[in-house]
Structures are given as C-alpha cells and as structure tokens.
Amino acid sequence: MQEPCCLERYPAMTVVLSNLVSLLIYGIGAYILFRISLILTVIYVLFILFLEFRLLGRHCVDCYYYGKTCAFGKGYLSSLLFPRGQPERFNRKKITWKDIVPDFLVFLLPVIAGILLLIQQFSWTVLILIIALVVLGFFGNALVRGKLACRFCKQREIGCPAEQVFDKTKNR
Ligand code: SF4
C-alpha cells in the first residue's frame, strides 16, 4: 500500500479532534480525582502542565513542525513560547518507555483512583467515566496517532524516536 504523503500543515479538524481526545482525558481524570480531594486534582493538573511544557520546550522546538500547524497545533504554540531549537537534535534523541510512561499515567492514575472510589462505594457515574478513560487512553490515542497524526507526519519521515519505540513494540 502506498504511504500517504506528508502534510506541511494539518487541517484544523485534525487539530480539534487530536486535542479533544487529550482534553477529554484531562477533564475526566480531574473530575474523578476531585471526587477524592481538591489537592489531588491540583497536583494532577500541575503534572499535566509539566508534561505539556516539557513537550513544547524540549521536543517541539526541534521538530519539523516548529512554527507550523502539526496534528496537535503544538508546533505553532511552541514557537510562541520558546526559541527555535536544533532540528538535527530531534532525531538524535533516545526515547525509551521510561520517557513515555508519564503520558500513560495521565489516564492510568485517575483509572486507579476511580477503582478505589468504586471499592469504597459503587457509582455508575464513576464506572462509566473509568471505562471512558480506558477507551480514550488506549484506543483514542492510538486512533489519533495512527490515523490522524503520525500517518501524515513529515517528522516521522525525517525520523522520530517516539515512533521508533512504538514501531519496535508493534513489530515484536
Ligand atoms: S509533531 Fe509532535 S513534536 Fe512535532 S511540533 Fe507537533 S506535537 Fe511537537
């Protein structure tokens, strides 16, 4: 099957859908943790902000889409917040599962917290939100990356360490 050609800039609908999945995960996660305590919610939101700024300031600055509209719109956002990095550095980065685990924790921690809430007292709302988090976290992210983002990504064509990690996992 012929590889789809890469996009110089992604359509607005892709940016909306890609961010919608993340924002739904963040919103549901924060709501579940808020049912336990406000402090936990604040820590969770700070953790998300740390991960987003780490991406914008350490990865997007070196990416091909710096200053452009990538599938997440973060290439452009990064150019508003940080000076250009070194494109050749993007490809040299060694990314391992250790670097990716924090992104999984964003939806796994609220799932664990939700299960603890259910053990304490059953609630259909919490159960449905846990199921939604698992679906969005695994299938939603995979769909966005597989069908909307990485598939048309110029940086993937140039070389992307994160894609190599998933590829290795995929080819096992
Ligand atoms: S493709 Fe990924 S690394 Fe590149 S600018 Fe967009 S979010 Fe950042």
CSV table of C-alpha atoms in Angstrom, one decimal, residues 8-72:
chain,number,residue,atom,x,y,z
A,8,GLU,CA,3.2,20.6,5.6
A,9,ARG,CA,0.3,21.8,7.8
A,10,TYR,CA,-2.5,19.8,9.3
A,11,PRO,CA,-6.2,20.7,8.7
A,12,ALA,CA,-8.0,22.4,11.6
A,13,MET,CA,-10.3,19.5,12.1
A,14,THR,CA,-7.4,17.2,12.8
A,15,VAL,CA,-6.1,19.6,15.4
A,16,VAL,CA,-9.5,19.8,17.0
A,17,LEU,CA,-10.0,16.0,17.1
A,18,SER,CA,-6.5,15.3,18.4
A,19,ASN,CA,-6.8,17.8,21.2
A,20,LEU,CA,-10.4,16.8,22.0
A,21,VAL,CA,-9.2,13.3,23.0
A,22,SER,CA,-6.5,14.8,25.3
A,23,LEU,CA,-8.8,17.4,26.8
A,24,LEU,CA,-11.5,14.7,27.5
A,25,ILE,CA,-8.9,12.5,29.2
A,26,TYR,CA,-7.7,15.5,31.3
A,27,GLY,CA,-11.2,16.6,32.2
A,28,ILE,CA,-12.5,13.2,33.2
A,29,GLY,CA,-9.3,12.5,35.1
A,30,ALA,CA,-9.5,15.8,37.0
A,31,TYR,CA,-13.2,15.1,37.8
A,32,ILE,CA,-12.5,11.6,39.2
A,33,LEU,CA,-9.6,12.9,41.4
A,34,PHE,CA,-11.8,15.8,42.5
A,35,ARG,CA,-14.2,13.3,43.9
A,36,ILE,CA,-11.4,12.2,46.2
A,37,SER,CA,-9.8,15.6,47.0
A,38,LEU,CA,-9.1,19.1,45.6
A,39,ILE,CA,-5.4,18.7,46.4
A,40,LEU,CA,-5.1,15.6,44.2
A,41,THR,CA,-6.8,17.5,41.4
A,42,VAL,CA,-4.4,20.4,41.7
A,43,ILE,CA,-1.4,18.0,41.7
A,44,TYR,CA,-2.8,16.2,38.6
A,45,VAL,CA,-3.4,19.5,36.7
A,46,LEU,CA,0.2,20.6,37.6
A,47,PHE,CA,1.5,17.2,36.4
A,48,ILE,CA,-0.3,17.7,33.0
A,49,LEU,CA,1.0,21.2,32.6
A,50,PHE,CA,4.6,19.9,33.4
A,51,LEU,CA,4.2,17.3,30.6
A,52,GLU,CA,2.8,19.7,28.1
A,53,PHE,CA,5.6,22.3,28.7
A,54,ARG,CA,8.2,19.6,28.6
A,55,LEU,CA,6.9,18.6,25.2
A,56,LEU,CA,6.7,22.1,23.9
A,57,GLY,CA,10.0,23.2,25.3
A,58,ARG,CA,12.1,20.1,24.7
A,59,HIS,CA,10.7,18.4,21.7
A,60,CYS,CA,8.5,20.7,19.6
A,61,VAL,CA,11.4,23.3,19.5
A,62,ASP,CA,13.5,20.8,17.4
A,63,CYS,CA,10.6,19.4,15.4
A,64,TYR,CA,10.0,19.9,11.7
A,65,TYR,CA,6.6,21.4,12.6
A,66,TYR,CA,8.1,24.1,14.9
A,67,GLY,CA,6.2,27.3,13.9
A,68,LYS,CA,3.7,25.2,11.8
A,69,THR,CA,0.4,23.6,12.4
A,70,CYS,CA,1.1,20.0,13.3
A,71,ALA,CA,-1.6,17.5,14.1
A,72,PHE,CA,-1.8,18.9,17.7
